[in-house]
PDB file of C-alpha atoms in Angstrom:
ATOM      1  CA  GLU B   1     -19.244 -11.593   0.752  1.00  0.00           C
ATOM      2  CA  ILE B   2     -20.205  -9.860   3.992  1.00  0.00           C
ATOM      3  CA  MET B   3     -17.695  -7.148   4.831  1.00  0.00           C
ATOM      4  CA  PRO B   4     -17.095  -5.548   8.223  1.00  0.00           C
ATOM      5  CA  GLY B   5     -18.517  -2.318   6.810  1.00  0.00           C
ATOM      6  CA  HIS B   6     -21.949  -3.913   6.805  1.00  0.00           C
ATOM      7  CA  ILE B   7     -21.878  -4.771  10.518  1.00  0.00           C
ATOM      8  CA  LYS B   8     -23.151  -2.101  12.877  1.00  0.00           C
ATOM      9  CA  LYS B   9     -21.453  -1.971  16.264  1.00  0.00           C
ATOM     10  CA  SER B  10     -24.005  -2.330  18.983  1.00  0.00           C
ATOM     11  CA  SER B  11     -22.156  -2.777  22.261  1.00  0.00           C
ATOM     12  CA  GLY B  12     -19.046  -4.310  23.740  1.00  0.00           C
ATOM     13  CA  PRO B  13     -15.388  -3.637  23.064  1.00  0.00           C
ATOM     14  CA  ASP B  14     -14.129  -2.209  19.782  1.00  0.00           C
ATOM     15  CA  PRO B  15     -13.065  -4.894  17.269  1.00  0.00           C
ATOM     16  CA  ASP B  16      -9.347  -5.560  16.732  1.00  0.00           C
ATOM     17  CA  PRO B  17      -8.217  -3.262  13.846  1.00  0.00           C
ATOM     18  CA  SER B  18      -5.080  -5.288  13.089  1.00  0.00           C
ATOM     19  CA  PRO B  19      -6.392  -7.174  10.025  1.00  0.00           C
ATOM     20  CA  TRP B  20      -6.917  -3.771   8.290  1.00  0.00           C
ATOM     21  CA  LEU B  21      -3.639  -2.209   9.461  1.00  0.00           C
ATOM     22  CA  VAL B  22      -0.891  -4.845   9.735  1.00  0.00           C
ATOM     23  CA  VAL B  23       0.405  -7.211   7.054  1.00  0.00           C
ATOM     24  CA  SER B  24      -0.419 -10.670   8.472  1.00  0.00           C
ATOM     25  CA  PHE B  25       1.992 -13.595   8.599  1.00  0.00           C
ATOM     26  CA  GLU B  26      -0.253 -15.408   6.119  1.00  0.00           C
ATOM     27  CA  ILE B  27      -0.029 -12.577   3.569  1.00  0.00           C
ATOM     28  CA  LYS B  28       3.797 -12.467   3.965  1.00  0.00           C
ATOM     29  CA  GLU B  29       4.047 -16.195   3.415  1.00  0.00           C
ATOM     30  CA  LYS B  30       1.782 -16.075   0.383  1.00  0.00           C
ATOM     31  CA  ASN B  31       3.873 -13.253  -1.111  1.00  0.00           C
ATOM     32  CA  LYS B  32       7.036 -15.253  -0.702  1.00  0.00           C
ATOM     33  CA  LEU B  33       5.590 -18.033  -2.929  1.00  0.00           C
ATOM     34  CA  LYS B  34       5.281 -15.629  -5.921  1.00  0.00           C
ATOM     35  CA  PRO B  35       7.651 -16.659  -8.775  1.00  0.00           C
ATOM     36  CA  TYR B  36      10.511 -14.202  -9.057  1.00  0.00           C
ATOM     37  CA  ASP B  37      13.815 -14.012 -10.866  1.00  0.00           C
ATOM     38  CA  PRO B  38      15.961 -11.051  -9.730  1.00  0.00           C
ATOM     39  CA  LYS B  39      17.595 -10.664 -13.165  1.00  0.00           C
ATOM     40  CA  LYS B  40      14.590 -11.392 -15.406  1.00  0.00           C
ATOM     41  CA  SER B  41      11.359 -10.343 -13.644  1.00  0.00           C
ATOM     42  CA  VAL B  42      10.083  -7.039 -15.089  1.00  0.00           C
ATOM     43  CA  TRP B  43       7.025  -4.880 -15.484  1.00  0.00           C
ATOM     44  CA  VAL B  44       5.914  -3.952 -18.976  1.00  0.00           C
ATOM     45  CA  PRO B  45       3.136  -1.546 -20.073  1.00  0.00           C
ATOM     46  CA  ASN B  46      -0.331  -2.999 -20.724  1.00  0.00           C
ATOM     47  CA  LYS B  47      -1.837  -0.955 -23.549  1.00  0.00           C
ATOM     48  CA  ALA B  48      -5.279  -2.523 -22.928  1.00  0.00           C
ATOM     49  CA  ASP B  49      -5.820  -0.903 -19.525  1.00  0.00           C
ATOM     50  CA  GLY B  50      -2.953   1.586 -19.176  1.00  0.00           C
ATOM     51  CA  GLY B  51      -1.489  -0.452 -16.330  1.00  0.00           C
ATOM     52  CA  TYR B  52       1.379  -2.911 -16.200  1.00  0.00           C
ATOM     53  CA  MET B  53       1.937  -6.687 -16.621  1.00  0.00           C
ATOM     54  CA  GLU B  54       4.629  -8.809 -15.069  1.00  0.00           C
ATOM     55  CA  GLY B  55       6.892 -10.822 -17.360  1.00  0.00           C
ATOM     56  CA  LEU B  56      10.299 -12.440 -17.740  1.00  0.00           C
ATOM     57  CA  ILE B  57      13.073 -11.080 -19.922  1.00  0.00           C
ATOM     58  CA  GLU B  58      14.066 -13.549 -22.656  1.00  0.00           C
ATOM     59  CA  SER B  59      16.692 -11.411 -24.424  1.00  0.00           C
ATOM     60  CA  LYS B  60      18.121  -7.951 -24.913  1.00  0.00           C
ATOM     61  CA  ASP B  61      19.169  -6.521 -28.209  1.00  0.00           C
ATOM     62  CA  GLY B  62      20.419  -2.910 -28.238  1.00  0.00           C
ATOM     63  CA  GLY B  63      17.563  -0.741 -26.966  1.00  0.00           C
ATOM     64  CA  LYS B  64      14.971  -3.528 -27.295  1.00  0.00           C
ATOM     65  CA  VAL B  65      13.946  -6.110 -24.740  1.00  0.00           C
ATOM     66  CA  THR B  66      12.069  -9.343 -25.519  1.00  0.00           C
ATOM     67  CA  VAL B  67       9.748 -10.257 -22.619  1.00  0.00           C
ATOM     68  CA  ASN B  68       7.588 -13.328 -22.035  1.00  0.00           C
ATOM     69  CA  VAL B  69       4.256 -12.195 -20.591  1.00  0.00           C
ATOM     70  CA  ASN B  70       1.894 -15.062 -19.702  1.00  0.00           C
ATOM     71  CA  GLY B  71       3.360 -17.243 -22.488  1.00  0.00           C
ATOM     72  CA  GLU B  72       3.186 -14.490 -25.097  1.00  0.00           C
ATOM     73  CA  VAL B  73       6.550 -13.055 -26.245  1.00  0.00           C
ATOM     74  CA  LYS B  74       6.618  -9.318 -26.980  1.00  0.00           C
ATOM     75  CA  THR B  75       9.331  -6.767 -27.693  1.00  0.00           C
ATOM     76  CA  TYR B  76       9.522  -3.443 -25.816  1.00  0.00           C
ATOM     77  CA  LYS B  77      11.777  -0.410 -25.801  1.00  0.00           C
ATOM     78  CA  GLU B  78      14.239  -0.777 -22.941  1.00  0.00           C
ATOM     79  CA  ASP B  79      13.100   2.418 -21.227  1.00  0.00           C
ATOM     80  CA  LEU B  80       9.534   1.046 -20.941  1.00  0.00           C
ATOM     81  CA  VAL B  81      10.659  -2.008 -18.978  1.00  0.00           C
ATOM     82  CA  CYS B  82      10.917  -1.722 -15.169  1.00  0.00           C
ATOM     83  CA  GLN B  83      12.465  -4.153 -12.670  1.00  0.00           C
ATOM     84  CA  VAL B  84      10.098  -5.990 -10.267  1.00  0.00           C
ATOM     85  CA  ASN B  85      10.795  -5.711  -6.526  1.00  0.00           C
ATOM     86  CA  PRO B  86      11.521  -8.972  -4.665  1.00  0.00           C
ATOM     87  CA  PRO B  87       8.278 -10.521  -3.234  1.00  0.00           C
ATOM     88  CA  LYS B  88       9.362  -9.676   0.343  1.00  0.00           C
ATOM     89  CA  PHE B  89       8.562  -6.013  -0.567  1.00  0.00           C
ATOM     90  CA  ASP B  90       4.937  -6.788  -1.568  1.00  0.00           C
ATOM     91  CA  CYS B  91       2.581  -4.957   0.847  1.00  0.00           C
ATOM     92  CA  SER B  92       5.398  -2.690   2.044  1.00  0.00           C
ATOM     93  CA  ASP B  93       4.215  -0.153   4.632  1.00  0.00           C
ATOM     94  CA  ASP B  94       6.415   2.555   3.156  1.00  0.00           C
ATOM     95  CA  MET B  95       7.057   2.753  -0.580  1.00  0.00           C
ATOM     96  CA  ALA B  96      10.278   4.654   0.124  1.00  0.00           C
ATOM     97  CA  ASN B  97      11.667   1.271   1.256  1.00  0.00           C
ATOM     98  CA  LEU B  98      11.132  -0.378  -2.135  1.00  0.00           C
ATOM     99  CA  THR B  99      14.283  -1.336  -4.060  1.00  0.00           C
ATOM    100  CA  TYR B 100      12.790  -0.174  -7.361  1.00  0.00           C
ATOM    101  CA  LEU B 101      10.517   2.905  -7.428  1.00  0.00           C
ATOM    102  CA  GLY B 102       9.161   2.887 -10.972  1.00  0.00           C
ATOM    103  CA  ASP B 103       5.501   3.725 -11.644  1.00  0.00           C
ATOM    104  CA  ALA B 104       4.694   0.020 -12.012  1.00  0.00           C
ATOM    105  CA  CYS B 105       6.309  -0.840  -8.651  1.00  0.00           C
ATOM    106  CA  VAL B 106       4.430   1.906  -6.811  1.00  0.00           C
ATOM    107  CA  LEU B 107       1.140   0.932  -8.483  1.00  0.00           C
ATOM    108  CA  TRP B 108       1.672  -2.760  -7.692  1.00  0.00           C
ATOM    109  CA  ASN B 109       2.433  -2.099  -4.024  1.00  0.00           C
ATOM    110  CA  SER B 110      -0.650   0.131  -3.738  1.00  0.00           C
ATOM    111  CA  THR B 111      -2.785  -2.462  -5.469  1.00  0.00           C
ATOM    112  CA  ILE B 112      -1.592  -5.473  -3.450  1.00  0.00           C
ATOM    113  CA  ARG B 113      -2.144  -3.540  -0.184  1.00  0.00           C
ATOM    114  CA  TYR B 114      -5.643  -2.537  -1.333  1.00  0.00           C
ATOM    115  CA  VAL B 115      -6.507  -6.096  -2.327  1.00  0.00           C
ATOM    116  CA  ASN B 116      -5.449  -7.202   1.156  1.00  0.00           C
ATOM    117  CA  GLN B 117      -7.646  -4.395   2.722  1.00  0.00           C
ATOM    118  CA  LEU B 118      -4.676  -2.327   3.868  1.00  0.00           C
ATOM    119  CA  ILE B 119      -5.905   1.089   2.737  1.00  0.00           C
ATOM    120  CA  TYR B 120      -3.118   3.259   4.248  1.00  0.00           C
ATOM    121  CA  THR B 121       0.443   3.299   2.858  1.00  0.00           C
ATOM    122  CA  TYR B 122       3.340   5.644   3.490  1.00  0.00           C
ATOM    123  CA  SER B 123       5.397   7.078   0.650  1.00  0.00           C
ATOM    124  CA  GLY B 124       8.238   8.812   2.461  1.00  0.00           C
ATOM    125  CA  LEU B 125       6.675  11.751   4.333  1.00  0.00           C
ATOM    126  CA  PHE B 126       3.258  11.222   2.766  1.00  0.00           C
ATOM    127  CA  CYS B 127       0.421   8.940   3.831  1.00  0.00           C
ATOM    128  CA  ILE B 128      -1.586   7.546   0.914  1.00  0.00           C
ATOM    129  CA  ALA B 129      -5.162   6.427   1.539  1.00  0.00           C
ATOM    130  CA  ILE B 130      -7.164   4.408  -1.028  1.00  0.00           C
ATOM    131  CA  ASN B 131     -10.915   4.614  -0.395  1.00  0.00           C
ATOM    132  CA  PRO B 132     -12.334   1.120   0.050  1.00  0.00           C
ATOM    133  CA  TYR B 133     -15.939   2.435  -0.266  1.00  0.00           C
ATOM    134  CA  LYS B 134     -16.877   0.442   2.820  1.00  0.00           C
ATOM    135  CA  ARG B 135     -16.364   0.859   6.517  1.00  0.00           C
ATOM    136  CA  PHE B 136     -13.453  -0.874   8.251  1.00  0.00           C
ATOM    137  CA  PRO B 137     -13.224  -0.776  12.067  1.00  0.00           C
ATOM    138  CA  ILE B 138     -10.080   1.341  11.977  1.00  0.00           C
ATOM    139  CA  TYR B 139     -11.478   4.603  13.295  1.00  0.00           C
ATOM    140  CA  THR B 140     -12.310   3.454  16.799  1.00  0.00           C
ATOM    141  CA  LEU B 141     -11.028   4.491  20.219  1.00  0.00           C
ATOM    142  CA  ARG B 142      -9.037   1.243  20.395  1.00  0.00           C
ATOM    143  CA  THR B 143      -7.294   2.140  17.107  1.00  0.00           C
ATOM    144  CA  MET B 144      -6.643   5.701  18.188  1.00  0.00           C
ATOM    145  CA  GLU B 145      -5.008   4.516  21.389  1.00  0.00           C
ATOM    146  CA  MET B 146      -2.511   2.484  19.323  1.00  0.00           C
ATOM    147  CA  TYR B 147      -1.072   5.773  17.995  1.00  0.00           C
ATOM    148  CA  VAL B 148      -1.095   8.040  21.049  1.00  0.00           C
ATOM    149  CA  GLY B 149       2.403   9.023  22.071  1.00  0.00           C
ATOM    150  CA  ARG B 150       4.059   6.904  19.355  1.00  0.00           C
ATOM    151  CA  ARG B 151       6.316   7.857  16.464  1.00  0.00           C
ATOM    152  CA  ARG B 152       5.088   7.200  12.944  1.00  0.00           C
ATOM    153  CA  ASN B 153       7.574   4.377  12.380  1.00  0.00           C
ATOM    154  CA  GLU B 154       6.391   2.527  15.531  1.00  0.00           C
ATOM    155  CA  CYS B 155       2.932   1.630  14.218  1.00  0.00           C
ATOM    156  CA  PRO B 156       1.221   0.793  10.880  1.00  0.00           C
ATOM    157  CA  PRO B 157       0.283   3.518   8.386  1.00  0.00           C
ATOM    158  CA  HIS B 158      -2.842   5.456   9.412  1.00  0.00           C
ATOM    159  CA  ILE B 159      -4.206   9.004   9.388  1.00  0.00           C
ATOM    160  CA  PHE B 160      -4.031   8.826  13.222  1.00  0.00           C
ATOM    161  CA  ALA B 161      -0.209   8.550  12.945  1.00  0.00           C
ATOM    162  CA  ILE B 162      -0.102  11.730  10.870  1.00  0.00           C
ATOM    163  CA  ALA B 163      -2.388  13.547  13.371  1.00  0.00           C
ATOM    164  CA  GLU B 164      -0.273  12.336  16.291  1.00  0.00           C
ATOM    165  CA  GLY B 165       2.890  13.576  14.554  1.00  0.00           C
ATOM    166  CA  ALA B 166       1.347  17.007  14.078  1.00  0.00           C
ATOM    167  CA  TYR B 167       0.115  17.099  17.682  1.00  0.00           C
ATOM    168  CA  GLN B 168       3.559  16.131  19.032  1.00  0.00           C
ATOM    169  CA  GLY B 169       5.179  18.701  16.780  1.00  0.00           C
ATOM    170  CA  MET B 170       2.822  21.364  18.156  1.00  0.00           C
ATOM    171  CA  MET B 171       3.461  20.336  21.770  1.00  0.00           C
ATOM    172  CA  ASN B 172       7.267  20.179  21.322  1.00  0.00           C
ATOM    173  CA  SER B 173       7.760  23.355  19.262  1.00  0.00           C
ATOM    174  CA  GLY B 174       4.820  25.465  20.453  1.00  0.00           C
ATOM    175  CA  CYS B 175       4.188  26.258  16.784  1.00  0.00           C
ATOM    176  CA  ASN B 176       1.060  25.677  14.716  1.00  0.00           C
ATOM    177  CA  GLN B 177       1.071  22.565  12.521  1.00  0.00           C
ATOM    178  CA  SER B 178      -0.874  21.845   9.341  1.00  0.00           C
ATOM    179  CA  ILE B 179      -1.878  18.724   7.461  1.00  0.00           C
ATOM    180  CA  LEU B 180      -2.714  18.863   3.771  1.00  0.00           C
ATOM    181  CA  ILE B 181      -5.331  16.361   2.640  1.00  0.00           C
ATOM    182  CA  THR B 182      -5.776  16.218  -1.089  1.00  0.00           C
ATOM    183  CA  GLY B 183      -7.394  13.906  -3.651  1.00  0.00           C
ATOM    184  CA  GLU B 184     -10.009  13.539  -6.304  1.00  0.00           C
ATOM    185  CA  SER B 185     -13.759  13.597  -5.683  1.00  0.00           C
ATOM    186  CA  GLY B 186     -14.734  10.439  -3.720  1.00  0.00           C
ATOM    187  CA  ALA B 187     -11.158   9.765  -2.596  1.00  0.00           C
ATOM    188  CA  GLY B 188     -12.084   9.843   1.065  1.00  0.00           C
ATOM    189  CA  LYS B 189     -10.833  13.326   2.094  1.00  0.00           C
ATOM    190  CA  THR B 190     -13.896  14.141   4.201  1.00  0.00           C
ATOM    191  CA  GLU B 191     -13.864  10.730   5.916  1.00  0.00           C
ATOM    192  CA  ASN B 192     -10.200  11.112   6.870  1.00  0.00           C
ATOM    193  CA  THR B 193     -10.648  14.683   8.049  1.00  0.00           C
ATOM    194  CA  LYS B 194     -13.637  13.783  10.260  1.00  0.00           C
ATOM    195  CA  LYS B 195     -11.768  11.033  12.041  1.00  0.00           C
TER     196      LYS B 195
END
């Protein structure tokens, strides 16, 4: 599959960055079709990969919960089972808005955004970036202009929103501002700092 990162810009206007910043109507509609039961849909640990699997509660007995995961019925300790957020929260721009904030819910939202090529996500005051290891046209002048003079909640998550917030804070208070960029090797710290 040819990705935008393999296309070199030669001339003309900057490409529209929206597909890599905004959750499209199509994605929202697809998410709504996901099967969900508000009382029974849960996340359970997946010992094979250290992640989580989605399942449906079949019964509860004391501190044990019986869950059907892909047709296979397993029993888990109640404290290992986490509620699933309603599908309308899939691809949420800010994880602070999620109804349930368990590890599995945060990991799922990060994963589903990444799968849909939405690499920036807020988590309260923080902006999380997941390195796609390819170039998306989201560091152009056209993209930057989307954030100039705007509050963070007025546009999609992006490092430019964080920079604009710091700039506005400096201009309004007259005080120095700082931005902490942290992550593992290869996480994209240098790329985000350069932009």
